[in-house]
Structure formats: C-alpha cells, structure tokens
Amino acid sequence: MSPKNDFAFRLLFSDPQCKDVLIDLLNTIIPENIQDLHLLDTHLLCSATQREGILDIRARTDAKVQINVEMQLHNLPAMDKRTLYYWAIMYIDQFLPGQKYHELNKTITINLLDYYLLPVDDLHTCFHVHDSKYDIRLSDALEIHFLELPKVHRYAHSYENKDLINWLKFINARNEEELYMAAETKPPIKKAFETLKAMSRNEENKRLYEAREIFLSDQATRVYAAKEEGRVEGIEEGRKEGIEEGREEERITFARNLISLGMDDEFIMKATGLNKPDLDSLKNTRNSNP
C-alpha cells in the first residue's frame, strides 16, 4: 500500500499503536517539541451552517495545541478557503460556554498535497496572521502548513531539514524500493514501513485500499475527460464528485459506490470515515430513490 493513498494514510497515522510515529512526523514539520498526543474525533460540525466535515488526522498535544493533518490528492480550486474554513471550525470547537478568550489554544493545520500549489521553490510553506508592512505577528493561534509532494525529489539530497525530507520521501514513494530506502533513514519511518506492510497483508485492508484506488482513478479520469471535451455538465459532475465541494462530498460518493457493491456497514465506515447515522441516511435515501 502507498502511504500517499488517503485511506492508507489515515489507517497508518491514526493507529494508536503508531502514535510515536505520528509524533515524530509532526516534530519534523512544526517546532512544537511534542511529547504526547491525544487522537481526537475527526468529525467536525459547523453549528452555524450544520455543514459536517471529516478530517484525516486530528489530535491535541500535551500542551493543548490542536493539530489537523490532511492528505490531499486532488487539486481543489478553493484549497485556501477550504483550509481556513476547517481551521476556523477547529478553533471555535474548543471554545466552551463561559470560557475566556485567552484560554483558546493554538490550532495548526498541515496539508500534504500531491500537486503544486504555491509559486515558490520550497516544498514547505507556513502561514500566520501578521502585518504585511511591519511584519508583526498578531498571534500564534493560527498556523497553516503546506507541503507539496511533487517538489520532494527536487530536494532529495539538498534539503536542510533531513528528517522532513526523509518522511516526505517515504510518503511520496513510488514503489517498495523507495519505501525501503526511506525506512532505513530513521527508526520511526522504519516502524511506519513495517506497520504498513503488516496492514497490507490484512485482506479487509487490501479490499478497502484497492476500492479506494479504483475510485480515485475513475474520478481523475472523469474530471480529465470533462476538461478535455469542455463539457460544462462534465465539469459539474466532477464538482458533485467532490473535486470542488470538498473531501466530505467525495467520501459520500465513495460510500454510495460501496453500498451499491453490497459492502457491509463496518467496511464502508472504515473506508470512508462516515459515522453510522450518516451511513444509514445515505442508505435510506438510496432506498427511497432506486
């Protein structure tokens, strides 16, 4: 399994047995010196719009810093706004009735992108809120990272942060040989590699992974064909599949495909991240509209 596949990524880095692996990855990206993590529910609900989102990895550090890690395979036209939206929900979600503003904790979003996003050579960019004239930071509460995987091989031997480049080479590996080479660079990556191999031997994991690969390939083909033919309806179909509306819509479409294949509920929830009420709602809607 490729760790870049978002199903495999969630399976590996949300495994409680691999918490030390996730901590090591995060410490190569952000200067928080994380000692411990608490994995949190990845479902988010915006109370104002009742719009639900599903994150890949959500955690809180021992210093109460909130972190969201996302693997994004498709180039979303509104990736900047989507990122700010989910960051805002996470930031607000920690605010309890009667709480004081100074008790709000730093919230970090980390996006691993399988495409080019920003017009800079560096593969790692980090954004804060600051004054553009005097370069004064307003607060450290907001921190957003983008890591562009297509730039990894360009820096394979010259990047200053060797631990980060080794992790990104592992995540971006194109074959087992590249996975093995990255795994030899440090023990946490080797543990990730061995865990991934063990997960790959599980028949249910293999089915879920292969189903996700097929879905991603089909989706990419539909979007490419729509763009090539210039059909408005094809582009709109791509949006409905989740390219522009966000990952949550994509997972709903994936869940519908698995329902049509007769997969059981546990299988579908594990593959998509949907909860039982959402899955039941999808099934009821499908039954009422055969």
mmCIF file with all atom_site columns, N, CA, C and O in Angstrom, residues 226-272:
data_model
loop_
_atom_site.group_PDB
_atom_site.id
_atom_site.type_symbol
_atom_site.label_atom_id
_atom_site.label_alt_id
_atom_site.label_comp_id
_atom_site.label_asym_id
_atom_site.label_entity_id
_atom_site.label_seq_id
_atom_site.pdbx_PDB_ins_code
_atom_site.Cartn_x
_atom_site.Cartn_y
_atom_site.Cartn_z
_atom_site.occupancy
_atom_site.B_iso_or_equiv
_atom_site.pdbx_formal_charge
_atom_site.auth_seq_id
_atom_site.auth_comp_id
_atom_site.auth_asym_id
_atom_site.auth_atom_id
_atom_site.pdbx_PDB_model_num
ATOM 1   N N  . ALA A 1 226 ? -13.777 15.454 -18.826 1.00 0.00 ? 226 ALA A N  1
ATOM 2   C CA . ALA A 1 226 ? -14.654 16.625 -18.865 1.00 0.00 ? 226 ALA A CA 1
ATOM 3   C C  . ALA A 1 226 ? -13.892 17.866 -19.304 1.00 0.00 ? 226 ALA A C  1
ATOM 4   O O  . ALA A 1 226 ? -14.390 18.670 -20.099 1.00 0.00 ? 226 ALA A O  1
ATOM 5   N N  . LYS A 1 227 ? -12.677 18.013 -18.793 1.00 0.00 ? 227 LYS A N  1
ATOM 6   C CA . LYS A 1 227 ? -11.877 19.179 -19.164 1.00 0.00 ? 227 LYS A CA 1
ATOM 7   C C  . LYS A 1 227 ? -11.457 19.114 -20.625 1.00 0.00 ? 227 LYS A C  1
ATOM 8   O O  . LYS A 1 227 ? -11.460 20.128 -21.337 1.00 0.00 ? 227 LYS A O  1
ATOM 9   N N  . GLU A 1 228 ? -11.101 17.920 -21.094 1.00 0.00 ? 228 GLU A N  1
ATOM 10  C CA . GLU A 1 228 ? -10.669 17.767 -22.473 1.00 0.00 ? 228 GLU A CA 1
ATOM 11  C C  . GLU A 1 228 ? -11.792 18.068 -23.451 1.00 0.00 ? 228 GLU A C  1
ATOM 12  O O  . GLU A 1 228 ? -11.592 18.685 -24.490 1.00 0.00 ? 228 GLU A O  1
ATOM 13  N N  . GLU A 1 229 ? -12.985 17.620 -23.123 1.00 0.00 ? 229 GLU A N  1
ATOM 14  C CA . GLU A 1 229 ? -14.115 17.805 -24.028 1.00 0.00 ? 229 GLU A CA 1
ATOM 15  C C  . GLU A 1 229 ? -14.776 19.162 -23.843 1.00 0.00 ? 229 GLU A C  1
ATOM 16  O O  . GLU A 1 229 ? -15.577 19.589 -24.674 1.00 0.00 ? 229 GLU A O  1
ATOM 17  N N  . GLY A 1 230 ? -14.461 19.820 -22.727 1.00 0.00 ? 230 GLY A N  1
ATOM 18  C CA . GLY A 1 230 ? -15.024 21.147 -22.478 1.00 0.00 ? 230 GLY A CA 1
ATOM 19  C C  . GLY A 1 230 ? -16.505 21.119 -22.192 1.00 0.00 ? 230 GLY A C  1
ATOM 20  O O  . GLY A 1 230 ? -17.218 22.090 -22.441 1.00 0.00 ? 230 GLY A O  1
ATOM 21  N N  . ARG A 1 231 ? -16.989 19.997 -21.662 1.00 0.00 ? 231 ARG A N  1
ATOM 22  C CA . ARG A 1 231 ? -18.422 19.876 -21.387 1.00 0.00 ? 231 ARG A CA 1
ATOM 23  C C  . ARG A 1 231 ? -18.722 20.447 -20.010 1.00 0.00 ? 231 ARG A C  1
ATOM 24  O O  . ARG A 1 231 ? -18.192 19.995 -19.007 1.00 0.00 ? 231 ARG A O  1
ATOM 25  N N  . VAL A 1 232 ? -19.623 21.445 -19.950 1.00 0.00 ? 232 VAL A N  1
ATOM 26  C CA . VAL A 1 232 ? -19.994 22.049 -18.683 1.00 0.00 ? 232 VAL A CA 1
ATOM 27  C C  . VAL A 1 232 ? -20.596 21.011 -17.753 1.00 0.00 ? 232 VAL A C  1
ATOM 28  O O  . VAL A 1 232 ? -20.302 20.962 -16.565 1.00 0.00 ? 232 VAL A O  1
ATOM 29  N N  . GLU A 1 233 ? -21.443 20.125 -18.322 1.00 0.00 ? 233 GLU A N  1
ATOM 30  C CA . GLU A 1 233 ? -22.079 19.147 -17.466 1.00 0.00 ? 233 GLU A CA 1
ATOM 31  C C  . GLU A 1 233 ? -21.063 18.190 -16.874 1.00 0.00 ? 233 GLU A C  1
ATOM 32  O O  . GLU A 1 233 ? -21.219 17.712 -15.748 1.00 0.00 ? 233 GLU A O  1
ATOM 33  N N  . GLY A 1 234 ? -19.996 17.902 -17.619 1.00 0.00 ? 234 GLY A N  1
ATOM 34  C CA . GLY A 1 234 ? -18.959 17.021 -17.092 1.00 0.00 ? 234 GLY A CA 1
ATOM 35  C C  . GLY A 1 234 ? -18.203 17.671 -15.956 1.00 0.00 ? 234 GLY A C  1
ATOM 36  O O  . GLY A 1 234 ? -17.867 17.022 -14.970 1.00 0.00 ? 234 GLY A O  1
ATOM 37  N N  . ILE A 1 235 ? -17.936 18.964 -16.094 1.00 0.00 ? 235 ILE A N  1
ATOM 38  C CA . ILE A 1 235 ? -17.243 19.677 -15.024 1.00 0.00 ? 235 ILE A CA 1
ATOM 39  C C  . ILE A 1 235 ? -18.117 19.732 -13.777 1.00 0.00 ? 235 ILE A C  1
ATOM 40  O O  . ILE A 1 235 ? -17.651 19.545 -12.656 1.00 0.00 ? 235 ILE A O  1
ATOM 41  N N  . GLU A 1 236 ? -19.428 19.958 -13.984 1.00 0.00 ? 236 GLU A N  1
ATOM 42  C CA . GLU A 1 236 ? -20.334 19.978 -12.843 1.00 0.00 ? 236 GLU A CA 1
ATOM 43  C C  . GLU A 1 236 ? -20.384 18.616 -12.168 1.00 0.00 ? 236 GLU A C  1
ATOM 44  O O  . GLU A 1 236 ? -20.461 18.513 -10.949 1.00 0.00 ? 236 GLU A O  1
ATOM 45  N N  . GLU A 1 237 ? -20.336 17.550 -12.969 1.00 0.00 ? 237 GLU A N  1
ATOM 46  C CA . GLU A 1 237 ? -20.332 16.208 -12.392 1.00 0.00 ? 237 GLU A CA 1
ATOM 47  C C  . GLU A 1 237 ? -19.097 16.014 -11.526 1.00 0.00 ? 237 GLU A C  1
ATOM 48  O O  . GLU A 1 237 ? -19.164 15.462 -10.430 1.00 0.00 ? 237 GLU A O  1
ATOM 49  N N  . GLY A 1 238 ? -17.960 16.504 -12.014 1.00 0.00 ? 238 GLY A N  1
ATOM 50  C CA . GLY A 1 238 ? -16.729 16.411 -11.232 1.00 0.00 ? 238 GLY A CA 1
ATOM 51  C C  . GLY A 1 238 ? -16.867 17.146 -9.908  1.00 0.00 ? 238 GLY A C  1
ATOM 52  O O  . GLY A 1 238 ? -16.401 16.679 -8.876  1.00 0.00 ? 238 GLY A O  1
ATOM 53  N N  . ARG A 1 239 ? -17.540 18.292 -9.935  1.00 0.00 ? 239 ARG A N  1
ATOM 54  C CA . ARG A 1 239 ? -17.743 19.025 -8.697  1.00 0.00 ? 239 ARG A CA 1
ATOM 55  C C  . ARG A 1 239 ? -18.602 18.231 -7.731  1.00 0.00 ? 239 ARG A C  1
ATOM 56  O O  . ARG A 1 239 ? -18.344 18.194 -6.531  1.00 0.00 ? 239 ARG A O  1
ATOM 57  N N  . LYS A 1 240 ? -19.667 17.600 -8.266  1.00 0.00 ? 240 LYS A N  1
ATOM 58  C CA . LYS A 1 240 ? -20.528 16.809 -7.404  1.00 0.00 ? 240 LYS A CA 1
ATOM 59  C C  . LYS A 1 240 ? -19.775 15.629 -6.805  1.00 0.00 ? 240 LYS A C  1
ATOM 60  O O  . LYS A 1 240 ? -20.110 15.164 -5.728  1.00 0.00 ? 240 LYS A O  1
ATOM 61  N N  . GLU A 1 241 ? -18.791 15.139 -7.521  1.00 0.00 ? 241 GLU A N  1
ATOM 62  C CA . GLU A 1 241 ? -17.985 14.031 -7.004  1.00 0.00 ? 241 GLU A CA 1
ATOM 63  C C  . GLU A 1 241 ? -17.044 14.486 -5.900  1.00 0.00 ? 241 GLU A C  1
ATOM 64  O O  . GLU A 1 241 ? -16.399 13.688 -5.271  1.00 0.00 ? 241 GLU A O  1
ATOM 65  N N  . GLY A 1 242 ? -16.919 15.769 -5.710  1.00 0.00 ? 242 GLY A N  1
ATOM 66  C CA . GLY A 1 242 ? -16.139 16.243 -4.578  1.00 0.00 ? 242 GLY A CA 1
ATOM 67  C C  . GLY A 1 242 ? -14.904 17.023 -4.940  1.00 0.00 ? 242 GLY A C  1
ATOM 68  O O  . GLY A 1 242 ? -14.164 17.422 -4.053  1.00 0.00 ? 242 GLY A O  1
ATOM 69  N N  . ILE A 1 243 ? -14.618 17.279 -6.234  1.00 0.00 ? 243 ILE A N  1
ATOM 70  C CA . ILE A 1 243 ? -13.393 17.960 -6.599  1.00 0.00 ? 243 ILE A CA 1
ATOM 71  C C  . ILE A 1 243 ? -13.385 19.388 -6.086  1.00 0.00 ? 243 ILE A C  1
ATOM 72  O O  . ILE A 1 243 ? -12.391 19.869 -5.580  1.00 0.00 ? 243 ILE A O  1
ATOM 73  N N  . GLU A 1 244 ? -14.528 20.068 -6.204  1.00 0.00 ? 244 GLU A N  1
ATOM 74  C CA . GLU A 1 244 ? -14.562 21.469 -5.776  1.00 0.00 ? 244 GLU A CA 1
ATOM 75  C C  . GLU A 1 244 ? -15.274 21.647 -4.447  1.00 0.00 ? 244 GLU A C  1
ATOM 76  O O  . GLU A 1 244 ? -14.970 22.531 -3.686  1.00 0.00 ? 244 GLU A O  1
ATOM 77  N N  . GLU A 1 245 ? -16.246 20.792 -4.151  1.00 0.00 ? 245 GLU A N  1
ATOM 78  C CA . GLU A 1 245 ? -17.040 20.973 -2.943  1.00 0.00 ? 245 GLU A CA 1
ATOM 79  C C  . GLU A 1 245 ? -16.309 20.523 -1.684  1.00 0.00 ? 245 GLU A C  1
ATOM 80  O O  . GLU A 1 245 ? -16.677 20.903 -0.600  1.00 0.00 ? 245 GLU A O  1
ATOM 81  N N  . GLY A 1 246 ? -15.283 19.690 -1.841  1.00 0.00 ? 246 GLY A N  1
ATOM 82  C CA . GLY A 1 246 ? -14.540 19.275 -0.661  1.00 0.00 ? 246 GLY A CA 1
ATOM 83  C C  . GLY A 1 246 ? -14.539 17.777 -0.466  1.00 0.00 ? 246 GLY A C  1
ATOM 84  O O  . GLY A 1 246 ? -15.340 17.047 -1.048  1.00 0.00 ? 246 GLY A O  1
ATOM 85  N N  . ARG A 1 247 ? -13.631 17.326 0.386   1.00 0.00 ? 247 ARG A N  1
ATOM 86  C CA . ARG A 1 247 ? -13.433 15.896 0.568   1.00 0.00 ? 247 ARG A CA 1
ATOM 87  C C  . ARG A 1 247 ? -14.644 15.180 1.143   1.00 0.00 ? 247 ARG A C  1
ATOM 88  O O  . ARG A 1 247 ? -14.870 14.024 0.871   1.00 0.00 ? 247 ARG A O  1
ATOM 89  N N  . GLU A 1 248 ? -15.465 15.840 1.966   1.00 0.00 ? 248 GLU A N  1
ATOM 90  C CA . GLU A 1 248 ? -16.600 15.177 2.572   1.00 0.00 ? 248 GLU A CA 1
ATOM 91  C C  . GLU A 1 248 ? -17.595 14.700 1.518   1.00 0.00 ? 248 GLU A C  1
ATOM 92  O O  . GLU A 1 248 ? -18.171 13.616 1.634   1.00 0.00 ? 248 GLU A O  1
ATOM 93  N N  . GLU A 1 249 ? -17.794 15.501 0.447   1.00 0.00 ? 249 GLU A N  1
ATOM 94  C CA . GLU A 1 249 ? -18.699 15.079 -0.617  1.00 0.00 ? 249 GLU A CA 1
ATOM 95  C C  . GLU A 1 249 ? -18.102 13.910 -1.389  1.00 0.00 ? 249 GLU A C  1
ATOM 96  O O  . GLU A 1 249 ? -18.822 13.011 -1.835  1.00 0.00 ? 249 GLU A O  1
ATOM 97  N N  . GLU A 1 250 ? -16.804 13.923 -1.557  1.00 0.00 ? 250 GLU A N  1
ATOM 98  C CA . GLU A 1 250 ? -16.131 12.820 -2.248  1.00 0.00 ? 250 GLU A CA 1
ATOM 99  C C  . GLU A 1 250 ? -16.339 11.516 -1.494  1.00 0.00 ? 250 GLU A C  1
ATOM 100 O O  . GLU A 1 250 ? -16.601 10.468 -2.088  1.00 0.00 ? 250 GLU A O  1
ATOM 101 N N  . ARG A 1 251 ? -16.236 11.576 -0.167  1.00 0.00 ? 251 ARG A N  1
ATOM 102 C CA . ARG A 1 251 ? -16.397 10.359 0.620   1.00 0.00 ? 251 ARG A CA 1
ATOM 103 C C  . ARG A 1 251 ? -17.839 9.850  0.589   1.00 0.00 ? 251 ARG A C  1
ATOM 104 O O  . ARG A 1 251 ? -18.080 8.644  0.635   1.00 0.00 ? 251 ARG A O  1
ATOM 105 N N  . ILE A 1 252 ? -18.794 10.768 0.501   1.00 0.00 ? 252 ILE A N  1
ATOM 106 C CA . ILE A 1 252 ? -20.184 10.352 0.390   1.00 0.00 ? 252 ILE A CA 1
ATOM 107 C C  . ILE A 1 252 ? -20.401 9.593  -0.917  1.00 0.00 ? 252 ILE A C  1
ATOM 108 O O  . ILE A 1 252 ? -21.063 8.555  -0.961  1.00 0.00 ? 252 ILE A O  1
ATOM 109 N N  . THR A 1 253 ? -19.809 10.105 -1.995  1.00 0.00 ? 253 THR A N  1
ATOM 110 C CA . THR A 1 253 ? -19.911 9.424  -3.288  1.00 0.00 ? 253 THR A CA 1
ATOM 111 C C  . THR A 1 253 ? -19.249 8.050  -3.225  1.00 0.00 ? 253 THR A C  1
ATOM 112 O O  . THR A 1 253 ? -19.774 7.058  -3.737  1.00 0.00 ? 253 THR A O  1
ATOM 113 N N  . PHE A 1 254 ? -18.089 7.981  -2.611  1.00 0.00 ? 254 PHE A N  1
ATOM 114 C CA . PHE A 1 254 ? -17.383 6.714  -2.443  1.00 0.00 ? 254 PHE A CA 1
ATOM 115 C C  . PHE A 1 254 ? -18.245 5.742  -1.630  1.00 0.00 ? 254 PHE A C  1
ATOM 116 O O  . PHE A 1 254 ? -18.347 4.547  -1.962  1.00 0.00 ? 254 PHE A O  1
ATOM 117 N N  . ALA A 1 255 ? -18.894 6.243  -0.577  1.00 0.00 ? 255 ALA A N  1
ATOM 118 C CA . ALA A 1 255 ? -19.761 5.396  0.248   1.00 0.00 ? 255 ALA A CA 1
ATOM 119 C C  . ALA A 1 255 ? -20.926 4.854  -0.574  1.00 0.00 ? 255 ALA A C  1
ATOM 120 O O  . ALA A 1 255 ? -21.293 3.678  -0.453  1.00 0.00 ? 255 ALA A O  1
ATOM 121 N N  . ARG A 1 256 ? -21.507 5.706  -1.418  1.00 0.00 ? 256 ARG A N  1
ATOM 122 C CA . ARG A 1 256 ? -22.613 5.239  -2.273  1.00 0.00 ? 256 ARG A CA 1
ATOM 123 C C  . ARG A 1 256 ? -22.150 4.105  -3.191  1.00 0.00 ? 256 ARG A C  1
ATOM 124 O O  . ARG A 1 256 ? -22.883 3.132  -3.413  1.00 0.00 ? 256 ARG A O  1
ATOM 125 N N  . ASN A 1 257 ? -20.947 4.231  -3.726  1.00 0.00 ? 257 ASN A N  1
ATOM 126 C CA . ASN A 1 257 ? -20.415 3.179  -4.588  1.00 0.00 ? 257 ASN A CA 1
ATOM 127 C C  . ASN A 1 257 ? -20.238 1.877  -3.820  1.00 0.00 ? 257 ASN A C  1
ATOM 128 O O  . ASN A 1 257 ? -20.550 0.788  -4.332  1.00 0.00 ? 257 ASN A O  1
ATOM 129 N N  . LEU A 1 258 ? -19.748 1.960  -2.590  1.00 0.00 ? 258 LEU A N  1
ATOM 130 C CA . LEU A 1 258 ? -19.552 0.759  -1.780  1.00 0.00 ? 258 LEU A CA 1
ATOM 131 C C  . LEU A 1 258 ? -20.897 0.142  -1.386  1.00 0.00 ? 258 LEU A C  1
ATOM 132 O O  . LEU A 1 258 ? -21.029 -1.089 -1.327  1.00 0.00 ? 258 LEU A O  1
ATOM 133 N N  . ILE A 1 259 ? -21.904 0.989  -1.111  1.00 0.00 ? 259 ILE A N  1
ATOM 134 C CA . ILE A 1 259 ? -23.252 0.481  -0.805  1.00 0.00 ? 259 ILE A CA 1
ATOM 135 C C  . ILE A 1 259 ? -23.791 -0.310 -1.985  1.00 0.00 ? 259 ILE A C  1
ATOM 136 O O  . ILE A 1 259 ? -24.331 -1.402 -1.836  1.00 0.00 ? 259 ILE A O  1
ATOM 137 N N  . SER A 1 260 ? -23.606 0.239  -3.201  1.00 0.00 ? 260 SER A N  1
ATOM 138 C CA . SER A 1 260 ? -24.094 -0.433 -4.401  1.00 0.00 ? 260 SER A CA 1
ATOM 139 C C  . SER A 1 260 ? -23.389 -1.759 -4.651  1.00 0.00 ? 260 SER A C  1
ATOM 140 O O  . SER A 1 260 ? -23.940 -2.656 -5.293  1.00 0.00 ? 260 SER A O  1
ATOM 141 N N  . LEU A 1 261 ? -22.158 -1.885 -4.126  1.00 0.00 ? 261 LEU A N  1
ATOM 142 C CA . LEU A 1 261 ? -21.409 -3.139 -4.262  1.00 0.00 ? 261 LEU A CA 1
ATOM 143 C C  . LEU A 1 261 ? -21.768 -4.147 -3.181  1.00 0.00 ? 261 LEU A C  1
ATOM 144 O O  . LEU A 1 261 ? -21.260 -5.279 -3.191  1.00 0.00 ? 261 LEU A O  1
ATOM 145 N N  . GLY A 1 262 ? -22.637 -3.741 -2.235  1.00 0.00 ? 262 GLY A N  1
ATOM 146 C CA . GLY A 1 262 ? -23.088 -4.656 -1.196  1.00 0.00 ? 262 GLY A CA 1
ATOM 147 C C  . GLY A 1 262 ? -22.139 -4.807 -0.028  1.00 0.00 ? 262 GLY A C  1
ATOM 148 O O  . GLY A 1 262 ? -22.234 -5.771 0.737   1.00 0.00 ? 262 GLY A O  1
ATOM 149 N N  . MET A 1 263 ? -21.227 -3.858 0.155   1.00 0.00 ? 263 MET A N  1
ATOM 150 C CA . MET A 1 263 ? -20.290 -3.943 1.269   1.00 0.00 ? 263 MET A CA 1
ATOM 151 C C  . MET A 1 263 ? -21.033 -3.724 2.596   1.00 0.00 ? 263 MET A C  1
ATOM 152 O O  . MET A 1 263 ? -22.012 -2.986 2.650   1.00 0.00 ? 263 MET A O  1
ATOM 153 N N  . ASP A 1 264 ? -20.547 -4.361 3.679   1.00 0.00 ? 264 ASP A N  1
ATOM 154 C CA . ASP A 1 264 ? -21.218 -4.210 4.968   1.00 0.00 ? 264 ASP A CA 1
ATOM 155 C C  . ASP A 1 264 ? -20.887 -2.854 5.592   1.00 0.00 ? 264 ASP A C  1
ATOM 156 O O  . ASP A 1 264 ? -19.946 -2.173 5.185   1.00 0.00 ? 264 ASP A O  1
ATOM 157 N N  . ASP A 1 265 ? -21.693 -2.486 6.607   1.00 0.00 ? 265 ASP A N  1
ATOM 158 C CA . ASP A 1 265 ? -21.591 -1.144 7.188   1.00 0.00 ? 265 ASP A CA 1
ATOM 159 C C  . ASP A 1 265 ? -20.222 -0.862 7.792   1.00 0.00 ? 265 ASP A C  1
ATOM 160 O O  . ASP A 1 265 ? -19.667 0.234  7.613   1.00 0.00 ? 265 ASP A O  1
ATOM 161 N N  . GLU A 1 266 ? -19.679 -1.816 8.540   1.00 0.00 ? 266 GLU A N  1
ATOM 162 C CA . GLU A 1 266 ? -18.369 -1.609 9.175   1.00 0.00 ? 266 GLU A CA 1
ATOM 163 C C  . GLU A 1 266 ? -17.294 -1.348 8.136   1.00 0.00 ? 266 GLU A C  1
ATOM 164 O O  . GLU A 1 266 ? -16.418 -0.504 8.310   1.00 0.00 ? 266 GLU A O  1
ATOM 165 N N  . PHE A 1 267 ? -17.365 -2.100 7.049   1.00 0.00 ? 267 PHE A N  1
ATOM 166 C CA . PHE A 1 267 ? -16.415 -1.939 5.941   1.00 0.00 ? 267 PHE A CA 1
ATOM 167 C C  . PHE A 1 267 ? -16.496 -0.529 5.372   1.00 0.00 ? 267 PHE A C  1
ATOM 168 O O  . PHE A 1 267 ? -15.488 0.154  5.176   1.00 0.00 ? 267 PHE A O  1
ATOM 169 N N  . ILE A 1 268 ? -17.734 -0.058 5.110   1.00 0.00 ? 268 ILE A N  1
ATOM 170 C CA . ILE A 1 268 ? -17.930 1.254  4.496   1.00 0.00 ? 268 ILE A CA 1
ATOM 171 C C  . ILE A 1 268 ? -17.492 2.367  5.435   1.00 0.00 ? 268 ILE A C  1
ATOM 172 O O  . ILE A 1 268 ? -16.831 3.326  5.019   1.00 0.00 ? 268 ILE A O  1
ATOM 173 N N  . MET A 1 269 ? -17.829 2.258  6.721   1.00 0.00 ? 269 MET A N  1
ATOM 174 C CA . MET A 1 269 ? -17.448 3.306  7.677   1.00 0.00 ? 269 MET A CA 1
ATOM 175 C C  . MET A 1 269 ? -15.932 3.390  7.820   1.00 0.00 ? 269 MET A C  1
ATOM 176 O O  . MET A 1 269 ? -15.367 4.479  7.927   1.00 0.00 ? 269 MET A O  1
ATOM 177 N N  . LYS A 1 270 ? -15.266 2.239  7.801   1.00 0.00 ? 270 LYS A N  1
ATOM 178 C CA . LYS A 1 270 ? -13.808 2.236  7.916   1.00 0.00 ? 270 LYS A CA 1
ATOM 179 C C  . LYS A 1 270 ? -13.166 2.849  6.679   1.00 0.00 ? 270 LYS A C  1
ATOM 180 O O  . LYS A 1 270 ? -12.165 3.564  6.765   1.00 0.00 ? 270 LYS A O  1
ATOM 181 N N  . ALA A 1 271 ? -13.739 2.586  5.513   1.00 0.00 ? 271 ALA A N  1
ATOM 182 C CA . ALA A 1 271 ? -13.156 3.081  4.261   1.00 0.00 ? 271 ALA A CA 1
ATOM 183 C C  . ALA A 1 271 ? -13.356 4.577  4.080   1.00 0.00 ? 271 ALA A C  1
ATOM 184 O O  . ALA A 1 271 ? -12.509 5.266  3.511   1.00 0.00 ? 271 ALA A O  1
ATOM 185 N N  . THR A 1 272 ? -14.489 5.101  4.560   1.00 0.00 ? 272 THR A N  1
ATOM 186 C CA . THR A 1 272 ? -14.863 6.482  4.247   1.00 0.00 ? 272 THR A CA 1
ATOM 187 C C  . THR A 1 272 ? -14.748 7.447  5.422   1.00 0.00 ? 272 THR A C  1
ATOM 188 O O  . THR A 1 272 ? -14.692 8.656  5.221   1.00 0.00 ? 272 THR A O  1
#
